[in-house]
Amino acid sequence: VDVPDVLFIFFGATGDLARRKLYPALYELWRSGELRGRMAVVGVSRRPFDDEAYREFVRKAVNEYRPFALYGEAASSFLERFFFLSADVGKPEETAKLAARIAEVEERFSLSGNRVFYLSIAPQHFAPIAQSLRTSGLLESRGFRRVVIEKPFGWDLRSARELNAALLGAFDERDIYRIDHYLGKAMVQNIAVLRFANLLFEPLWNRHYIAQVEITATETVGVGDRKGYYEAAGALRDMVQNHILQMVAMVAMEPPGRFEPEAIRDEKVKALRSLRIYRPEEVPLFVVRGQYRSGVTLGEAVPGYREEIGNPSSTTETYVAAVLFLENFRWWGVPFLVRTGKRLARKRTDIVIHFHTLPLTVKALSGIEGEELAPNRLILRVQPDEGIFLTFNVRASRSPFQLVPTAMELSRGEAIGFNTPEAYERLLYDVVVGDPTNFTRWDEVEAAWRWVDPIAEFFAAAGEEGLAFYPAGSEGPEEAQRIARRHGLPFTSLV
Ligand code: BG6
């Protein structure tokens, strides 16, 4: 692939995301050679930084998340490419200053006018920035112009539409890269390969052989420093509307006719559109929400959510479990169990495919009483460690007719840490080379909100009623198992 040169314009350049994810990822791309000598950055935020202070900020960020990585010639040539503009984003007079900085940096490094505008800021700024970028002429460079948007993409379907309309006033859909960083995770990208490149799995991937799909994305952390955002969003908007539904789509989609970005996204959107949408009164049958109380996570006593955010009557959910159904031929009747939450027993993201159980012939012939025959399970572990496992039944060595389920490790990635920037490395690279496959297209966002909206409405109307409290460090509320059992097998234990 030809990697073009590029200027990144980061709005929210001194924010948490930029610090924790973007700079470490950019440095890796620099160091590995992919963007070496081909990029420069103009950072924008309200902080009264100059270029030097900004470079120091970037240096610290990289060092914190990639200890000992930043040294030598690569480090200094990297940092020299960072420039800062202290400005209140979205104001027309400030945009003129931005234009001047962009021109200066592009000229200094003889860049070809390819620009990536990265909006790592609160969503209320998206529309005004898009607007002022357009009127300022900054989108009329010689090269490409792309915009990268962090979530939340809207608050519900209506606000998402408004936001999208505002963006489309400045950018073409094909230039809008809506980040879902789960789509940058190696094992999530592996789902399609596993399914479509392996005869062992492809023919089994449907309701005839699969009894249930289980998707877990749990965390041990609390809400950290994003209290205001999280209190308004809750787990449903924060994790389910995007990451969880994207994983559902990857597992459920039909094989694309070609392995091309739009063909793949066409199939994903079809999967999302086939989700059965629950009417508000049905929500309690399929969805459970919870909130953590104080408890102990990873050996440390932690306060409850309400104490943490200082709102004793908050009804924001920090946990959601749901049973989803896709109303199409492939998945008719197969429950997709999903769960996500904060302050749970483990950080874990995985996808478990539970195959149907075989008739108990072996057991019947042997005449041995005992456990039920365990179904085969395929486990895709996304994090913290990566791996693919398959469980199957073998004869126990001592007792000839006793079967034991065994786990076979099909492949294992090297252990990766929590919140590593690897996903961002892949995604930033994709933006530069213009590959939108692992970004969310507008119609996917729309389909996801259609499913989420009535549930969010129900939550808002129910207030504290139906909110299941769970101690921090636990497996989440017991009610989740109740809805799981009603529709299928219980959730797999996290510990
Ligand atoms: C983000 C959510 O999108 O994903 C956070 O806003 C969450 O609340 C994070 O902690 C989890 O990401 P990861 O990569 O650590 O699983």
XYZ file of C-alpha atoms and ligand atoms in Angstrom:
511
model
C 0.000 0.000 0.000
C 1.213 3.472 -0.855
C 1.108 5.551 2.298
C 0.460 9.192 1.463
C 1.910 12.009 3.547
C -0.555 13.647 5.870
C -1.214 16.489 8.257
C -3.247 15.611 11.338
C -5.237 18.398 12.896
C -6.194 17.282 16.384
C -9.010 19.122 18.087
C -8.847 18.266 21.750
C -5.076 17.899 21.472
C -4.462 18.036 25.206
C -7.363 15.790 26.171
C -7.321 12.383 27.718
C -7.888 10.399 24.569
C -5.143 12.178 22.673
C -2.768 11.604 25.546
C -3.600 7.994 26.242
C -4.260 6.687 22.744
C -3.428 8.981 19.868
C 0.126 10.093 20.581
C 1.378 6.664 21.619
C -0.245 5.197 18.496
C 1.223 7.865 16.229
C 4.643 7.294 17.663
C 4.398 3.567 17.008
C 3.445 4.321 13.416
C 6.390 6.670 13.192
C 8.829 4.305 14.773
C 7.755 1.304 12.733
C 8.303 3.351 9.600
C 4.720 3.452 8.371
C 4.354 7.180 8.887
C 7.999 8.031 9.374
C 8.789 11.300 7.732
C 5.299 11.449 6.258
C 3.279 13.251 8.850
C 2.974 16.385 10.911
C 0.482 17.431 13.553
C -1.251 20.651 14.420
C -2.791 20.306 17.859
C -5.636 22.583 18.855
C -7.017 23.156 22.317
C -7.729 25.968 24.725
C -4.653 25.385 26.850
C -2.140 28.228 26.708
C 0.600 26.015 25.249
C 3.251 26.924 22.746
C 4.892 24.387 20.429
C 7.516 23.506 23.023
C 5.001 22.864 25.785
C 2.927 20.773 23.422
C 5.909 18.677 22.400
C 6.688 18.091 26.036
C 3.079 17.017 26.574
C 3.319 14.588 23.670
C 6.671 13.273 24.862
C 5.259 12.560 28.322
C 2.185 10.907 26.864
C 4.232 8.528 24.744
C 6.577 7.747 27.597
C 3.767 7.010 29.947
C 2.057 4.531 27.659
C 5.110 3.220 25.863
C 7.844 3.333 28.489
C 11.362 3.585 27.062
C 10.040 3.688 23.516
C 10.812 7.319 22.846
C 14.526 7.789 22.409
C 17.181 8.744 19.957
C 16.822 10.206 16.539
C 13.350 8.789 15.920
C 12.106 10.606 18.999
C 13.457 14.034 18.193
C 12.475 13.940 14.539
C 8.996 12.839 15.663
C 8.488 15.611 18.201
C 9.704 18.282 15.811
C 6.620 17.658 13.761
C 4.167 18.793 16.427
C 2.770 22.325 16.402
C 0.219 23.920 18.615
C -2.587 26.402 18.314
C -4.206 27.670 21.466
C -7.731 28.446 20.370
C -11.356 28.121 21.238
C -12.548 25.736 18.580
C -15.290 26.620 16.180
C -14.987 30.411 16.299
C -14.524 31.904 12.808
C -11.718 34.300 13.807
C -9.820 31.381 15.347
C -10.194 29.363 12.202
C -8.182 31.953 10.291
C -5.334 31.352 12.736
C -5.680 27.637 12.186
C -5.488 28.144 8.435
C -2.241 30.052 8.872
C -0.694 27.323 11.016
C -1.752 24.624 8.610
C -0.245 26.478 5.676
C 2.986 27.045 7.578
C 3.406 23.404 8.587
C 2.444 22.002 5.198
C 4.983 24.208 3.559
C 7.745 23.500 6.031
C 7.521 19.737 5.400
C 6.437 19.947 1.760
C 3.240 18.058 2.493
C 0.794 17.456 -0.329
C -2.285 18.891 1.336
C -3.760 15.670 2.701
C -5.560 16.585 5.910
C -7.094 14.497 8.624
C -9.238 16.492 11.044
C -9.559 14.517 14.234
C -12.387 15.634 16.506
C -11.458 14.316 19.899
C -13.758 16.711 21.708
C -17.254 16.920 23.144
C -19.867 16.216 20.461
C -21.560 19.602 20.726
C -18.470 21.015 18.983
C -18.661 18.674 15.965
C -21.211 20.669 14.000
C -19.738 24.165 14.604
C -16.250 22.945 13.747
C -17.386 21.225 10.574
C -19.173 24.398 9.597
C -16.237 26.699 10.210
C -13.835 24.330 8.461
C -16.018 24.509 5.417
C -16.498 28.270 5.360
C -12.810 28.884 6.019
C -11.815 27.020 2.875
C -9.676 24.602 4.880
C -11.391 21.690 3.186
C -10.256 22.778 -0.233
C -6.685 21.602 -0.192
C -4.867 19.883 -3.023
C -5.044 16.521 -1.268
C -7.745 14.581 0.546
C -9.627 15.817 3.576
C -11.022 13.353 6.058
C -12.668 13.791 9.391
C -12.422 11.376 12.284
C -15.198 11.426 14.835
C -15.090 9.907 18.282
C -18.240 8.712 19.904
C -20.803 9.453 21.163
C -22.317 9.823 17.739
C -25.533 11.415 18.895
C -27.656 10.766 21.882
C -30.460 8.976 20.151
C -31.522 8.514 16.551
C -32.805 12.051 16.216
C -29.719 13.818 17.520
C -27.483 11.432 15.570
C -29.321 12.435 12.391
C -28.879 16.119 13.135
C -25.218 15.624 13.793
C -24.806 13.642 10.631
C -26.579 16.277 8.569
C -24.209 18.895 9.979
C -21.176 16.791 9.076
C -22.506 16.111 5.599
C -22.712 19.873 5.108
C -18.909 19.870 5.150
C -17.688 16.354 4.330
C -18.735 13.527 2.033
C -19.864 10.327 3.751
C -16.826 8.556 2.346
C -14.569 11.056 4.115
C -16.220 10.604 7.518
C -14.428 8.053 9.706
C -16.517 7.232 12.754
C -14.227 5.515 15.204
C -15.269 2.442 17.074
C -11.993 1.364 18.586
C -13.269 -2.189 19.126
C -13.116 -2.563 15.358
C -9.402 -1.915 15.610
C -8.812 -4.811 17.995
C -6.994 -7.699 16.413
C -9.380 -10.423 17.510
C -12.451 -8.489 16.418
C -10.856 -8.150 12.997
C -10.251 -11.867 13.134
C -13.928 -12.789 13.340
C -14.503 -12.504 9.618
C -11.336 -14.420 8.805
C -12.181 -17.203 11.190
C -15.678 -17.484 9.796
C -15.035 -17.126 6.089
C -11.594 -18.663 5.699
C -12.192 -21.905 7.581
C -14.225 -24.800 6.358
C -14.461 -26.041 9.925
C -16.587 -23.090 10.926
C -18.259 -21.600 7.892
C -20.875 -24.343 7.359
C -21.747 -24.440 11.058
C -22.300 -20.720 11.453
C -26.079 -20.627 11.636
C -29.127 -21.614 13.660
C -28.812 -25.288 12.717
C -25.571 -25.686 14.631
C -25.325 -22.712 16.937
C -27.542 -22.648 19.987
C -26.452 -19.352 21.406
C -23.962 -16.531 20.986
C -22.568 -14.831 24.052
C -20.706 -11.533 23.962
C -19.041 -10.117 27.043
C -17.259 -6.785 27.513
C -16.670 -6.260 31.204
C -14.317 -3.958 33.046
C -12.955 -3.619 36.553
C -12.550 0.153 36.386
C -15.170 2.674 37.486
C -16.085 5.816 35.584
C -12.773 7.560 36.260
C -12.614 11.189 35.244
C -15.492 11.100 32.772
C -18.221 11.544 35.360
C -20.321 14.120 33.561
C -20.304 12.243 30.303
C -20.956 8.850 31.844
C -23.729 9.995 34.142
C -25.621 11.224 31.101
C -24.721 8.312 28.832
C -24.795 5.117 30.896
C -23.568 1.720 29.756
C -26.224 1.337 27.063
C -24.984 4.351 25.094
C -21.373 4.044 26.147
C -20.783 0.401 25.216
C -23.831 -1.328 23.742
C -24.868 1.118 21.013
C -21.411 0.922 19.487
C -18.894 -1.726 20.580
C -21.299 -4.504 21.487
C -23.570 -4.076 18.486
C -20.549 -3.892 16.199
C -19.358 -7.235 17.541
C -22.851 -8.641 17.065
C -22.739 -7.466 13.463
C -19.345 -9.069 12.855
C -20.535 -12.399 14.201
C -23.892 -12.303 12.471
C -23.279 -10.767 9.047
C -23.585 -12.703 5.808
C -20.401 -13.296 3.847
C -19.758 -10.239 1.690
C -19.649 -10.782 -2.065
C -16.226 -9.142 -2.157
C -13.827 -8.268 0.594
C -14.170 -4.572 -0.010
C -15.080 -1.900 2.520
C -18.563 -1.102 1.241
C -19.469 -4.722 0.562
C -18.514 -5.621 4.127
C -20.345 -2.687 5.637
C -23.414 -3.494 3.533
C -23.569 -6.898 5.189
C -23.051 -5.479 8.649
C -25.851 -3.008 8.247
C -28.172 -5.774 7.051
C -27.413 -7.731 10.205
C -28.086 -4.717 12.416
C -31.314 -3.983 10.614
C -32.563 -7.466 11.305
C -32.338 -6.988 15.073
C -35.684 -7.452 16.684
C -36.595 -4.072 18.142
C -38.252 -4.288 21.522
C -41.240 -2.213 22.390
C -40.709 -0.361 25.672
C -43.058 -2.696 27.571
C -41.072 -5.729 26.384
C -37.762 -4.349 27.578
C -37.808 -5.991 31.044
C -38.139 -9.415 29.410
C -34.936 -8.988 27.440
C -32.805 -6.349 29.098
C -31.408 -5.922 32.608
C -29.629 -2.850 33.853
C -27.571 -2.500 36.990
C -25.490 -0.089 38.968
C -22.547 -0.859 41.235
C -22.541 -0.329 44.940
C -19.349 -0.187 46.933
C -17.263 -3.326 47.051
C -13.848 -4.754 46.399
C -12.330 -4.894 42.926
C -8.952 -6.513 42.452
C -8.308 -6.426 46.177
C -9.107 -2.751 46.546
C -12.101 -1.281 48.383
C -13.958 1.040 46.050
C -16.988 3.302 46.502
C -20.311 2.774 44.819
C -21.211 4.592 41.627
C -23.430 7.117 43.375
C -20.667 8.073 45.800
C -18.130 8.152 43.017
C -20.039 10.694 41.005
C -21.564 12.492 43.988
C -25.181 11.991 43.042
C -27.012 9.910 45.685
C -30.068 9.383 43.504
C -28.444 8.626 40.149
C -30.228 5.943 38.163
C -27.592 5.736 35.437
C -26.813 2.146 34.555
C -23.229 0.959 34.828
C -24.200 -2.517 33.647
C -26.400 -3.870 30.900
C -27.211 -7.436 29.978
C -29.528 -8.153 27.090
C -30.826 -10.938 24.928
C -30.966 -9.979 21.256
C -32.590 -11.750 18.368
C -31.873 -11.332 14.686
C -34.930 -11.866 12.581
C -33.374 -13.430 9.551
C -32.920 -16.891 8.072
C -29.496 -17.562 9.456
C -30.176 -16.617 13.051
C -33.871 -17.199 13.590
C -34.433 -18.188 17.216
C -30.781 -18.006 18.274
C -30.365 -15.832 21.362
C -27.422 -13.428 21.355
C -26.617 -12.778 24.996
C -24.611 -9.650 25.591
C -23.356 -8.026 28.758
C -21.139 -5.131 29.679
C -20.398 -3.264 32.853
C -17.953 -1.441 35.035
C -16.508 -2.531 38.370
C -17.025 -6.207 37.674
C -14.878 -9.134 38.714
C -12.733 -9.128 35.583
C -11.688 -7.142 32.584
C -12.761 -9.406 29.776
C -13.965 -9.135 26.234
C -14.917 -12.336 24.526
C -17.282 -13.914 22.104
C -18.451 -17.424 22.849
C -20.232 -19.516 20.255
C -22.225 -22.259 21.954
C -22.952 -25.067 19.519
C -25.951 -27.332 19.893
C -25.639 -30.366 22.101
C -25.588 -33.754 20.395
C -28.099 -36.455 21.305
C -26.740 -38.305 24.285
C -26.095 -41.564 22.447
C -22.695 -42.160 23.910
C -23.915 -41.613 27.381
C -27.015 -43.723 26.857
C -24.986 -46.625 25.469
C -22.510 -46.458 28.271
C -25.285 -46.479 30.814
C -23.320 -44.075 32.924
C -25.165 -41.463 34.858
C -23.486 -38.163 35.134
C -23.162 -34.749 33.773
C -24.969 -33.598 30.694
C -22.917 -33.826 27.554
C -21.201 -30.470 27.281
C -21.774 -28.629 24.000
C -18.793 -27.618 21.887
C -17.903 -24.010 22.359
C -15.735 -21.724 20.298
C -14.249 -18.881 22.322
C -12.761 -15.792 20.766
C -10.936 -13.941 23.459
C -10.481 -10.317 22.492
C -8.814 -9.077 25.685
C -6.947 -8.840 27.976
C -5.150 -11.800 26.448
C -5.967 -12.786 22.900
C -6.748 -16.275 21.855
C -9.072 -18.699 20.121
C -10.204 -21.779 21.996
C -12.414 -24.704 21.163
C -13.934 -26.984 23.728
C -14.806 -30.550 22.809
C -15.462 -33.859 24.504
C -12.955 -36.635 24.908
C -12.895 -39.882 26.809
C -11.525 -39.574 30.291
C -8.422 -41.664 30.623
C -9.353 -43.655 33.700
C -12.947 -44.418 33.061
C -13.566 -45.634 29.536
C -17.091 -44.338 29.201
C -16.745 -41.073 30.990
C -16.517 -38.000 28.823
C -14.702 -34.875 29.790
C -14.858 -31.531 28.065
C -11.408 -30.294 27.082
C -10.328 -26.917 25.838
C -8.072 -26.792 22.848
C -6.111 -23.662 22.204
C -6.277 -22.942 18.511
C -4.152 -19.852 18.588
C -3.008 -17.309 21.025
C -1.690 -13.798 20.550
C 0.963 -12.516 22.845
C -0.480 -11.052 25.992
C -1.539 -7.490 25.460
C -2.129 -4.959 28.188
C -5.348 -3.151 28.965
C -6.190 -0.063 26.941
C -3.224 -0.492 24.679
C -3.038 1.846 21.734
C -2.737 -0.966 19.208
C -6.327 -0.548 18.054
C -5.688 3.140 17.466
C -2.523 2.383 15.551
C -4.441 0.273 13.083
C -7.287 2.719 12.790
C -5.125 5.813 12.331
C -3.214 3.995 9.645
C -6.485 3.059 7.932
C -7.598 6.690 7.912
C -4.358 7.746 6.252
C -4.520 5.099 3.544
C -8.265 5.644 3.107
C -9.619 2.274 4.202
C -12.986 2.764 5.905
C -13.740 -0.940 6.491
C -13.286 -0.780 10.241
C -15.218 2.405 10.771
C -18.921 2.738 11.325
C -20.918 3.879 8.330
C -23.858 6.184 8.920
C -26.497 3.549 8.204
C -24.938 1.271 10.837
C -25.136 4.060 13.392
C -28.741 4.587 12.434
C -29.662 0.915 12.747
C -27.965 0.711 16.129
C -29.883 3.682 17.490
C -33.145 2.215 16.269
C -32.560 -0.756 18.508
C -31.236 1.282 21.436
C -33.770 4.122 21.474
C -36.815 2.330 22.922
C -34.609 0.695 25.558
C -33.098 4.026 26.572
C -36.566 5.502 26.707
C -37.749 2.701 28.909
C -34.765 3.145 31.258
C -35.371 6.868 31.545
C -39.050 6.397 32.315
C -38.498 3.577 34.829
C -36.097 5.580 37.004
C -34.922 3.440 39.893
C -37.497 0.737 39.281
C -35.840 -2.297 37.797
C -32.329 -0.976 38.405
C -30.452 -3.934 39.889
C -27.641 -3.029 42.252
C -24.511 -5.149 42.385
C -21.462 -4.986 44.598
C -18.301 -3.705 42.914
C -16.055 -6.636 42.063
C -18.941 -9.067 41.530
C -20.256 -10.765 38.396
C -23.011 -8.202 38.059
C -26.663 -8.483 39.082
C -28.239 -11.923 39.448
C -31.173 -10.689 37.331
C -28.965 -11.015 34.281
C -28.960 -14.782 34.739
C -32.724 -14.713 35.004
C -33.191 -13.252 31.540
C -30.407 -15.434 30.175
C -32.076 -18.609 31.442
C -35.422 -17.520 30.153
C -34.053 -17.498 26.617
C -31.126 -19.869 26.701
C -28.064 -20.892 28.660
C -26.856 -18.741 31.551
C -23.949 -16.352 31.139
C -20.542 -17.924 31.557
C -18.889 -17.083 34.851
C -16.248 -14.353 34.684
C -13.977 -15.925 37.268
C -14.885 3.240 25.642
C -15.879 3.569 26.701
O -15.460 3.379 24.382
O -14.439 1.913 25.811
C -15.251 3.392 28.075
O -16.319 4.907 26.563
C -14.661 2.018 28.205
O -16.217 3.606 29.094
C -13.761 1.697 27.021
O -13.918 1.972 29.404
C -13.300 0.257 27.057
O -12.329 0.083 26.079
P -11.274 -1.084 26.165
O -10.505 -0.985 24.912
O -10.469 -0.834 27.407
O -12.054 -2.349 26.300
